[in-house]
């Protein structure tokens, strides 16, 4: 049928590229108006390989009212496109409370890749001490865990969220917030993240981990540079 998503056995070409990556860098672009006036605009990101070469663009779409009033609580859709402008991943986050005091309203994020086809979910787990998330596949089956540090403000030290097996005993990768700059002369003090995973990890789960990175940024780091 015209317009139908490709079947799983025929992965889109961008999956083939993503399959080759074991390191993904996400760098926020700061708009000139935002930098000068402090006026926050819709976030734009570059997604790069380990050499700092751009492979995807990402743009956050949300309502200006949501951004100003709800800030880290806001709903959003992030559209990720390749160099041709074709949207390849879509990250959708509904408006939800962001507080450990309300475990019935924990974060949940949906990742589609290609758009219209569920790749998986990121689900926050309640824990009184540590940031914890579960990575789920398209059938909502648990695949991996993400566990962050007790304190996410590291006084400009890098902050690591470990990607673990479901048992939480084995670490297979990490999502890192880089303060000091991961690639020399490439980054400034904006949202800079790195994802390190096994190269043979399911490509759809890699896409879901990119979504997890955006959620972690919004929940723990969006206002961390205020006043600088």
Coordinates of N, CA and C in Angstrom, one line a residue:
X1 N 0.8 -1.2 0.0 CA 0.0 0.0 0.0 C 0.9 1.2 0.0
X2 N 0.5 2.2 -0.8 CA 1.3 3.4 -0.9 C 1.3 4.2 0.4
X3 N 2.5 4.6 0.9 CA 2.6 5.3 2.1 C 2.8 4.4 3.3
X4 N 2.7 3.1 3.2 CA 2.9 2.2 4.3 C 4.3 2.1 4.7
X5 N 4.6 2.0 6.0 CA 6.0 1.9 6.5 C 6.6 0.6 5.9
X6 N 7.9 0.7 5.7 CA 8.6 -0.5 5.2 C 8.6 -1.6 6.2
X7 N 8.5 -2.8 5.8 CA 8.5 -3.9 6.8 C 9.8 -4.0 7.5
X8 N 9.8 -4.7 8.7 CA 11.0 -4.8 9.5 C 12.1 -5.4 8.8
X9 N 11.8 -6.4 7.9 CA 12.9 -7.2 7.3 C 13.6 -6.3 6.2
X10 N 13.1 -5.1 5.9 CA 13.7 -4.2 4.9 C 14.0 -2.9 5.6
X11 N 15.0 -2.8 6.4 CA 15.2 -1.6 7.2 C 15.6 -0.4 6.4
X12 N 15.1 0.8 6.8 CA 15.4 2.0 6.0 C 17.0 2.2 6.0
X13 N 17.4 2.9 5.0 CA 18.9 3.1 4.8 C 19.5 3.7 6.0
X14 N 18.8 4.6 6.7 CA 19.5 5.3 7.9 C 19.7 4.3 9.0
X15 N 18.9 3.2 9.1 CA 19.1 2.2 10.1 C 20.5 1.5 9.8
X16 N 20.8 1.4 8.5 CA 22.1 0.8 8.2 C 23.3 1.6 8.7
X17 N 23.1 2.9 8.6 CA 24.1 3.9 9.1 C 24.2 3.8 10.6
X18 N 23.0 3.9 11.2 CA 23.0 3.9 12.7 C 23.5 2.6 13.3
X19 N 23.3 1.5 12.5 CA 23.8 0.2 13.0 C 25.3 0.2 13.1
X20 N 26.0 1.1 12.4 CA 27.5 1.1 12.4 C 28.1 1.9 13.6
X21 N 27.2 2.6 14.3 CA 27.7 3.5 15.3 C 27.7 2.9 16.7
X22 N 28.8 3.1 17.4 CA 28.8 2.7 18.8 C 29.0 3.9 19.7
X23 N 29.1 5.1 19.1 CA 29.2 6.3 19.8 C 28.5 7.4 19.1
X24 N 27.6 8.1 19.8 CA 26.7 9.1 19.2 C 26.9 10.4 20.0
X25 N 27.1 11.5 19.4 CA 27.3 12.7 20.1 C 26.1 13.7 19.8
X26 N 25.5 14.3 20.8 CA 24.4 15.2 20.6 C 24.8 16.6 21.1
X27 N 24.7 17.5 20.2 CA 25.2 18.9 20.5 C 24.1 19.9 20.2
X28 N 23.7 20.7 21.2 CA 22.7 21.7 21.0 C 23.2 22.9 20.3
X29 N 22.5 23.4 19.4 CA 22.8 24.6 18.7 C 22.1 25.8 19.4
X30 N 22.9 26.8 19.7 CA 22.3 28.0 20.5 C 22.0 29.1 19.4
X31 N 20.7 29.5 19.4 CA 20.3 30.5 18.5 C 20.9 31.9 19.0
X32 N 21.3 32.7 18.0 CA 21.9 34.0 18.3 C 21.0 34.8 19.2
X33 N 19.7 34.9 18.9 CA 18.8 35.7 19.7 C 18.7 35.1 21.2
X34 N 18.7 33.8 21.3 CA 18.7 33.2 22.7 C 20.0 33.5 23.4
X35 N 21.1 33.5 22.7 CA 22.4 33.8 23.4 C 22.5 35.2 23.8
X36 N 22.0 36.2 23.0 CA 22.2 37.6 23.4 C 21.1 38.0 24.4
X37 N 19.9 37.6 24.1 CA 18.8 38.2 25.0 C 18.3 37.2 26.0
X38 N 18.8 36.0 26.0 CA 18.3 35.0 27.0 C 16.9 34.6 26.6
X39 N 16.4 34.8 25.4 CA 15.1 34.4 25.0 C 15.2 33.0 24.5
X40 N 14.5 32.0 25.1 CA 14.6 30.6 24.7 C 13.8 30.3 23.5
X41 N 14.3 29.8 22.5 CA 13.6 29.4 21.3 C 13.6 27.9 21.2
X42 N 12.9 27.4 20.2 CA 12.8 25.9 20.1 C 14.2 25.3 19.9
X43 N 14.5 24.3 20.6 CA 15.8 23.7 20.6 C 16.2 23.0 19.3
X44 N 17.4 23.2 18.9 CA 17.9 22.5 17.7 C 19.2 21.8 18.0
X45 N 19.4 20.6 17.5 CA 20.5 19.8 17.8 C 21.2 19.3 16.6
X46 N 22.5 19.0 16.7 CA 23.2 18.3 15.7 C 23.6 16.9 16.4
X47 N 23.4 15.9 15.6 CA 23.8 14.5 16.1 C 25.0 14.1 15.2
X48 N 26.1 13.7 15.9 CA 27.3 13.5 15.2 C 27.9 12.1 15.5
X49 N 28.8 11.7 14.7 CA 29.6 10.5 15.0 C 30.8 10.8 15.9
X50 N 31.6 9.8 16.2 CA 32.7 10.0 17.2 C 33.8 10.9 16.6
X51 N 33.7 11.2 15.3 CA 34.7 12.1 14.7 C 34.2 13.6 14.7
X52 N 33.0 13.8 15.2 CA 32.4 15.1 15.2 C 31.7 15.5 13.9
X53 N 31.5 14.5 13.0 CA 30.8 14.7 11.7 C 29.3 14.6 11.9
X54 N 28.6 15.6 11.4 CA 27.2 15.7 11.6 C 26.5 14.6 10.7
X55 N 25.6 13.8 11.3 CA 24.9 12.8 10.6 C 23.4 13.1 10.6
X56 N 22.9 13.7 11.6 CA 21.5 14.1 11.7 C 21.3 15.4 12.3
X57 N 20.1 16.0 12.0 CA 19.6 17.3 12.6 C 18.4 16.9 13.5
X58 N 18.2 17.6 14.6 CA 17.0 17.4 15.4 C 16.5 18.7 15.8
X59 N 15.1 18.9 15.7 CA 14.4 20.1 16.0 C 13.3 19.8 17.0
X60 N 13.2 20.5 18.1 CA 12.1 20.3 19.0 C 10.9 21.2 18.6
X61 N 9.8 20.6 18.6 CA 8.5 21.3 18.3 C 7.7 21.3 19.5
X62 N 7.3 22.5 20.0 CA 6.3 22.6 21.1 C 5.6 24.0 21.0
X63 N 4.7 24.1 21.8 CA 3.9 25.4 21.9 C 4.7 26.4 22.7
X64 N 4.8 27.6 22.3 CA 5.6 28.6 23.0 C 5.1 28.8 24.4
X65 N 3.7 28.6 24.6 CA 3.1 28.7 25.9 C 3.7 27.6 26.8
X66 N 3.7 26.4 26.3 CA 4.2 25.2 27.0 C 5.7 25.5 27.5
X67 N 6.5 26.0 26.5 CA 7.9 26.2 26.8 C 8.1 27.2 28.0
X68 N 7.3 28.3 27.9 CA 7.5 29.3 29.0 C 6.9 28.9 30.3
X69 N 5.7 28.3 30.2 CA 5.0 28.0 31.5 C 5.4 26.8 32.1
X70 N 5.6 25.7 31.3 CA 5.9 24.4 31.8 C 7.4 24.0 31.9
X71 N 8.2 24.7 31.0 CA 9.6 24.5 31.0 C 10.0 23.0 31.0
X72 N 10.7 22.5 32.0 CA 11.1 21.0 32.0 C 9.9 20.1 32.0
X73 N 8.7 20.5 32.4 CA 7.6 19.6 32.4 C 6.9 19.5 31.0
X74 N 7.3 20.3 30.1 CA 6.5 20.5 28.9 C 6.5 19.3 28.0
X75 N 5.4 19.2 27.2 CA 5.3 18.2 26.2 C 6.2 18.6 25.0
X76 N 6.6 17.7 24.2 CA 7.4 18.1 23.0 C 7.4 16.9 22.0
X77 N 7.6 17.3 20.8 CA 8.0 16.4 19.7 C 9.3 16.8 19.1
X78 N 10.2 15.9 19.1 CA 11.5 16.1 18.4 C 11.6 15.4 17.1
X79 N 11.8 16.0 16.1 CA 11.9 15.4 14.7 C 13.4 15.4 14.3
X80 N 13.9 14.2 14.0 CA 15.3 14.0 13.7 C 15.3 13.6 12.2
X81 N 16.1 14.4 11.4 CA 16.2 14.2 10.0 C 17.6 14.0 9.5
X82 N 17.7 13.3 8.4 CA 19.1 13.0 7.8 C 19.5 14.2 7.0
X83 N 20.6 14.1 6.3 CA 21.2 15.2 5.5 C 20.4 15.6 4.4
X84 N 19.4 14.7 3.9 CA 18.5 15.1 2.8 C 17.3 15.8 3.3
X85 N 17.1 15.9 4.6 CA 15.9 16.5 5.2 C 14.8 15.5 5.5
X86 N 15.0 14.3 5.2 CA 14.0 13.2 5.5 C 14.0 12.9 7.0
X87 N 12.8 13.0 7.5 CA 12.6 12.7 9.0 C 12.8 11.2 9.1
X88 N 13.7 10.8 10.1 CA 14.0 9.4 10.3 C 13.6 8.9 11.7
X89 N 13.6 9.8 12.6 CA 13.2 9.4 14.0 C 12.3 10.5 14.6
X90 N 11.3 10.1 15.3 CA 10.4 11.1 16.0 C 10.3 10.7 17.4
X91 N 10.5 11.7 18.3 CA 10.5 11.5 19.8 C 9.3 12.3 20.3
X92 N 8.4 11.6 21.0 CA 7.2 12.2 21.5 C 7.1 12.1 23.0
X93 N 7.0 13.3 23.7 CA 6.9 13.3 25.1 C 5.6 14.0 25.5
X94 N 4.7 13.4 26.2 CA 3.5 14.1 26.7 C 3.8 14.9 27.9
X95 N 2.9 15.9 28.2 CA 3.1 16.7 29.4 C 2.9 15.8 30.7
X96 N 3.9 15.8 31.5 CA 3.8 15.0 32.7 C 4.5 15.7 33.9
X97 N 4.0 15.4 35.1 CA 4.7 15.9 36.3 C 6.1 15.4 36.4
X98 N 7.0 16.2 36.9 CA 8.4 15.8 37.0 C 8.8 16.0 38.5
X99 N 8.3 15.0 39.3 CA 8.6 15.1 40.7 C 8.6 13.7 41.3
X100 N 9.6 13.4 42.1 CA 9.7 12.1 42.8 C 8.6 12.0 43.8
X101 N 7.9 13.0 44.1 CA 6.8 13.0 45.1 C 5.5 12.4 44.5
X102 N 5.5 12.3 43.2 CA 4.3 11.8 42.5 C 4.6 10.7 41.6
X103 N 4.9 9.5 42.2 CA 5.3 8.3 41.4 C 4.2 7.8 40.4
X104 N 3.0 8.3 40.5 CA 2.0 7.9 39.6 C 2.0 8.7 38.3
X105 N 2.8 9.7 38.3 CA 2.9 10.6 37.1 C 4.4 10.6 36.6
X106 N 5.0 9.5 36.4 CA 6.4 9.4 36.0 C 6.5 9.6 34.5
X107 N 7.7 9.9 34.0 CA 7.9 10.2 32.6 C 7.8 9.0 31.7
X108 N 7.2 9.2 30.6 CA 7.2 8.2 29.5 C 7.3 8.8 28.2
X109 N 8.2 8.3 27.4 CA 8.5 8.9 26.1 C 8.4 7.8 25.0
X110 N 7.9 8.2 23.9 CA 7.7 7.3 22.8 C 8.7 7.6 21.6
X111 N 9.3 6.6 21.1 CA 10.2 6.9 19.9 C 9.7 6.1 18.7
X112 N 9.5 6.8 17.6 CA 9.1 6.2 16.4 C 10.3 6.3 15.4
X113 N 10.5 5.2 14.7 CA 11.5 5.1 13.7 C 11.3 3.9 12.8
X114 N 11.0 4.2 11.5 CA 10.7 5.5 10.9 C 9.4 6.1 11.5
X115 N 9.1 7.4 11.4 CA 7.9 8.1 11.9 C 6.7 7.3 11.5
X116 N 5.9 7.0 12.5 CA 4.7 6.2 12.4 C 4.8 4.8 12.8
X117 N 6.1 4.4 13.0 CA 6.3 3.0 13.4 C 7.0 3.0 14.8
X118 N 6.4 2.4 15.8 CA 7.0 2.4 17.1 C 8.3 1.7 17.1
X119 N 9.4 2.3 17.6 CA 10.7 1.7 17.9 C 10.8 1.2 19.3
X120 N 10.2 2.0 20.2 CA 10.3 1.6 21.6 C 9.9 2.8 22.5
X121 N 10.1 2.6 23.8 CA 9.7 3.6 24.8 C 10.8 3.8 25.9
X122 N 10.8 4.9 26.5 CA 11.6 5.2 27.7 C 10.6 5.5 28.8
X123 N 10.7 4.7 29.9 CA 9.8 4.8 31.0 C 10.6 5.1 32.3
X124 N 10.2 6.1 33.0 CA 10.9 6.4 34.2 C 10.4 5.5 35.3
X125 N 11.3 5.0 36.1 CA 11.0 4.1 37.3 C 11.1 5.0 38.6
X126 N 10.2 4.8 39.5 CA 10.3 5.5 40.7 C 11.4 5.0 41.6
X127 N 12.2 5.8 42.1 CA 13.3 5.5 43.1 C 13.5 6.7 43.9
X128 N 13.6 6.5 45.2 CA 13.8 7.7 46.1 C 15.2 8.3 46.0
X129 N 16.2 7.6 45.5 CA 17.5 8.1 45.5 C 18.2 8.3 44.1
X130 N 17.9 7.5 43.2 CA 18.6 7.5 41.9 C 17.6 7.7 40.7
X131 N 18.1 8.4 39.7 CA 17.3 8.5 38.5 C 17.3 7.1 37.8
X132 N 16.2 6.6 37.5 CA 16.1 5.2 36.8 C 15.1 5.2 35.7
X133 N 15.5 4.6 34.6 CA 14.6 4.5 33.5 C 14.7 3.0 32.9
X134 N 13.6 2.6 32.3 CA 13.6 1.3 31.6 C 13.4 1.6 30.1
X135 N 14.3 1.0 29.3 CA 14.1 1.0 27.8 C 13.3 -0.2 27.4
X136 N 12.2 0.1 26.7 CA 11.3 -0.9 26.2 C 11.3 -1.0 24.7
X137 N 11.0 -2.2 24.1 CA 10.9 -2.3 22.7 C 9.5 -1.9 22.2
X138 N 9.2 -2.2 21.0 CA 8.0 -1.7 20.4 C 6.8 -2.4 21.0
X139 N 7.0 -3.6 21.6 CA 5.9 -4.4 22.3 C 5.8 -4.0 23.8
X140 N 6.5 -3.0 24.2 CA 6.6 -2.6 25.6 C 7.2 -3.7 26.5
X141 N 8.1 -4.5 25.9 CA 8.9 -5.5 26.7 C 10.1 -4.8 27.2
X142 N 10.5 -5.0 28.4 CA 11.7 -4.4 29.0 C 12.9 -4.9 28.3
X143 N 13.9 -4.0 28.0 CA 15.1 -4.5 27.3 C 16.4 -4.1 28.0
X144 N 16.4 -2.8 28.5 CA 17.6 -2.3 29.2 C 17.1 -1.4 30.3
X145 N 18.1 -1.1 31.2 CA 17.9 -0.1 32.3 C 18.9 1.0 32.1
X146 N 18.5 2.2 32.6 CA 19.4 3.4 32.6 C 19.4 3.8 34.1
X147 N 20.5 4.0 34.7 CA 20.6 4.4 36.1 C 21.6 5.5 36.2
X148 N 21.1 6.7 36.7 CA 21.9 7.8 36.9 C 22.5 8.0 38.3
X149 N 23.4 9.0 38.5 CA 24.0 9.2 39.8 C 23.0 9.8 40.8
X150 N 23.4 9.7 42.0 CA 22.5 10.4 43.1 C 22.4 11.9 42.9
X151 N 23.5 12.5 42.5 CA 23.6 13.9 42.2 C 23.9 14.1 40.8
X152 N 23.1 14.8 40.0 CA 23.3 15.0 38.6 C 24.1 16.3 38.4
X153 N 24.3 17.1 39.4 CA 25.1 18.4 39.3 C 26.5 18.0 39.7
X154 N 27.4 17.9 38.8 CA 28.7 17.5 39.1 C 29.8 18.6 39.2
X155 N 29.3 19.9 39.3 CA 30.2 21.0 39.4 C 31.1 21.0 38.1
X156 N 30.5 20.8 37.0 CA 31.1 20.8 35.7 C 32.0 19.6 35.4
X157 N 31.8 18.6 36.2 CA 32.4 17.3 35.9 C 31.4 16.6 35.0
X158 N 31.9 15.7 34.2 CA 31.0 14.9 33.3 C 30.1 14.0 34.2
X159 N 28.8 13.9 33.8 CA 27.8 13.1 34.5 C 27.4 11.9 33.7
X160 N 27.5 10.7 34.2 CA 27.3 9.5 33.5 C 26.0 8.8 34.0
X161 N 25.1 8.5 33.0 CA 24.0 7.6 33.3 C 24.3 6.3 32.6
X162 N 24.4 5.2 33.5 CA 24.9 3.9 33.0 C 23.7 3.2 32.3
X163 N 24.0 2.6 31.2 CA 23.1 1.7 30.5 C 23.4 0.3 30.9
X164 N 22.4 -0.4 31.5 CA 22.6 -1.7 32.1 C 21.7 -2.8 31.6
X165 N 22.1 -4.0 31.8 CA 21.2 -5.1 31.5 C 20.1 -5.1 32.5
X166 N 19.0 -5.8 32.3 CA 17.8 -5.7 33.2 C 18.1 -6.1 34.6
X167 N 19.1 -7.0 34.8 CA 19.5 -7.4 36.1 C 20.2 -6.2 36.9
X168 N 20.6 -5.2 36.2 CA 21.3 -4.0 36.8 C 22.7 -4.4 37.2
X169 N 23.1 -5.6 36.9 CA 24.5 -6.0 37.4 C 25.5 -5.8 36.3
X170 N 25.2 -5.7 35.0 CA 26.1 -5.5 34.0 C 25.9 -4.2 33.3
X171 N 27.0 -3.4 33.1 CA 26.9 -2.2 32.4 C 27.4 -2.4 30.9
X172 N 26.5 -2.0 30.0 CA 26.8 -2.2 28.6 C 27.1 -0.9 27.9
X173 N 26.9 0.2 28.5 CA 27.1 1.5 27.8 C 26.8 2.6 28.8
X174 N 26.7 3.8 28.3 CA 26.4 5.0 29.1 C 25.9 6.1 28.2
X175 N 25.2 7.0 28.9 CA 24.8 8.3 28.3 C 25.5 9.3 29.2
X176 N 26.3 10.2 28.6 CA 27.1 11.1 29.4 C 26.7 12.6 29.1
X177 N 26.6 13.4 30.1 CA 26.6 14.8 29.9 C 28.0 15.4 30.0
X178 N 28.5 16.0 28.9 CA 29.8 16.5 28.9 C 29.8 18.0 29.2
X179 N 30.5 18.4 30.3 CA 30.7 19.8 30.6 C 32.0 20.3 30.0
X180 N 33.0 19.5 30.0 CA 34.3 20.0 29.7 C 34.6 20.1 28.2
X181 N 33.7 19.4 27.4 CA 33.9 19.4 25.9 C 34.5 18.1 25.5
X182 N 33.8 17.3 24.7 CA 34.2 16.0 24.3 C 35.1 16.0 23.1
X183 N 34.8 16.9 22.2 CA 35.7 17.1 21.0 C 36.2 18.5 21.1
X184 N 37.6 18.6 21.1 CA 38.2 19.9 21.3 C 37.7 20.9 20.3
X185 N 37.4 22.2 20.8 CA 37.0 23.3 19.9 C 35.7 23.0 19.1
X186 N 35.0 22.0 19.5 CA 33.7 21.8 18.8 C 32.5 22.2 19.7
X187 N 32.6 22.0 21.0 CA 31.5 22.2 21.9 C 31.7 23.5 22.7
X188 N 30.6 24.1 23.1 CA 30.5 25.2 24.0 C 29.7 24.7 25.2
X189 N 29.5 25.5 26.2 CA 28.7 25.1 27.4 C 27.2 25.1 27.1
X190 N 26.8 24.2 26.2 CA 25.4 24.0 25.9 C 25.1 22.5 26.2
X191 N 24.0 22.0 25.7 CA 23.7 20.6 25.9 C 24.5 19.7 25.0
X192 N 25.5 19.1 25.6 CA 26.4 18.2 24.9 C 26.4 16.8 25.6
X193 N 25.9 15.8 24.8 CA 25.8 14.5 25.3 C 26.5 13.5 24.4
X194 N 26.9 12.4 25.0 CA 27.4 11.3 24.3 C 26.7 10.0 24.7
X195 N 26.5 9.2 23.7 CA 25.9 7.9 24.0 C 26.9 6.8 23.5
X196 N 27.3 5.9 24.4 CA 28.2 4.8 24.1 C 27.5 3.5 24.3
X197 N 27.4 2.7 23.3 CA 26.7 1.4 23.3 C 27.4 0.4 22.5
X198 N 27.2 -0.9 22.7 CA 27.8 -1.9 21.8 C 27.3 -1.7 20.3
X199 N 28.3 -1.8 19.4 CA 27.9 -1.6 18.0 C 26.9 -2.5 17.5
X200 N 26.8 -3.7 18.1 CA 25.8 -4.7 17.6 C 24.4 -4.6 18.4
X201 N 24.2 -3.5 19.2 CA 22.9 -3.3 19.8 C 21.9 -3.1 18.7
X202 N 20.7 -3.7 19.0 CA 19.6 -3.5 18.1 C 19.4 -2.0 17.7
X203 N 19.4 -1.8 16.4 CA 19.4 -0.4 15.9 C 18.2 0.4 16.4
X204 N 17.0 -0.2 16.6 CA 15.9 0.5 17.1 C 16.1 0.9 18.5
X205 N 16.8 0.0 19.3 CA 17.1 0.4 20.7 C 18.1 1.6 20.7
X206 N 19.0 1.6 19.7 CA 19.8 2.8 19.6 C 19.0 4.1 19.4
X207 N 18.0 4.0 18.6 CA 17.1 5.1 18.3 C 16.4 5.5 19.6
X208 N 15.9 4.5 20.4 CA 15.3 4.8 21.7 C 16.2 5.5 22.7
X209 N 17.5 5.1 22.7 CA 18.4 5.7 23.6 C 18.7 7.1 23.2
X210 N 18.6 7.5 21.9 CA 18.7 8.9 21.5 C 17.5 9.6 22.2
X211 N 16.3 9.1 22.1 CA 15.2 9.7 22.8 C 15.4 9.8 24.3
X212 N 16.0 8.8 24.9 CA 16.3 8.8 26.4 C 17.2 10.0 26.7
X213 N 18.2 10.2 25.8 CA 19.1 11.3 26.0 C 18.4 12.7 26.0
X214 N 17.5 12.9 25.1 CA 16.7 14.1 25.2 C 15.9 14.3 26.4
X215 N 15.3 13.2 26.9 CA 14.5 13.2 28.1 C 15.4 13.6 29.3
X216 N 16.6 12.9 29.4 CA 17.5 13.2 30.5 C 17.9 14.7 30.5
X217 N 18.2 15.2 29.3 CA 18.6 16.6 29.2 C 17.5 17.5 29.8
X218 N 16.3 17.2 29.4 CA 15.2 18.1 29.8 C 14.9 18.0 31.3
X219 N 15.0 16.8 31.8 CA 14.7 16.6 33.2 C 15.7 17.1 34.2
X220 N 17.0 17.0 33.8 CA 18.1 17.2 34.8 C 19.0 18.4 34.4
X221 N 19.0 18.8 33.2 CA 20.1 19.7 32.8 C 19.6 21.0 32.1
X222 N 18.3 21.1 31.8 CA 17.8 22.2 31.0 C 18.2 23.6 31.6
X223 N 18.0 23.7 32.9 CA 18.3 25.0 33.6 C 19.6 25.0 34.3
X224 N 20.5 24.0 34.0 CA 21.8 24.0 34.7 C 22.7 25.0 34.3
X225 N 22.5 25.7 33.2 CA 23.5 26.8 32.8 C 22.9 28.2 33.0
X226 N 21.7 28.3 33.7 CA 21.1 29.6 33.9 C 22.1 30.5 34.6
X227 N 22.3 31.7 34.2 CA 23.1 32.7 34.9 C 24.5 32.7 34.4
X228 N 24.9 31.7 33.6 CA 26.3 31.7 33.1 C 26.5 32.7 32.0

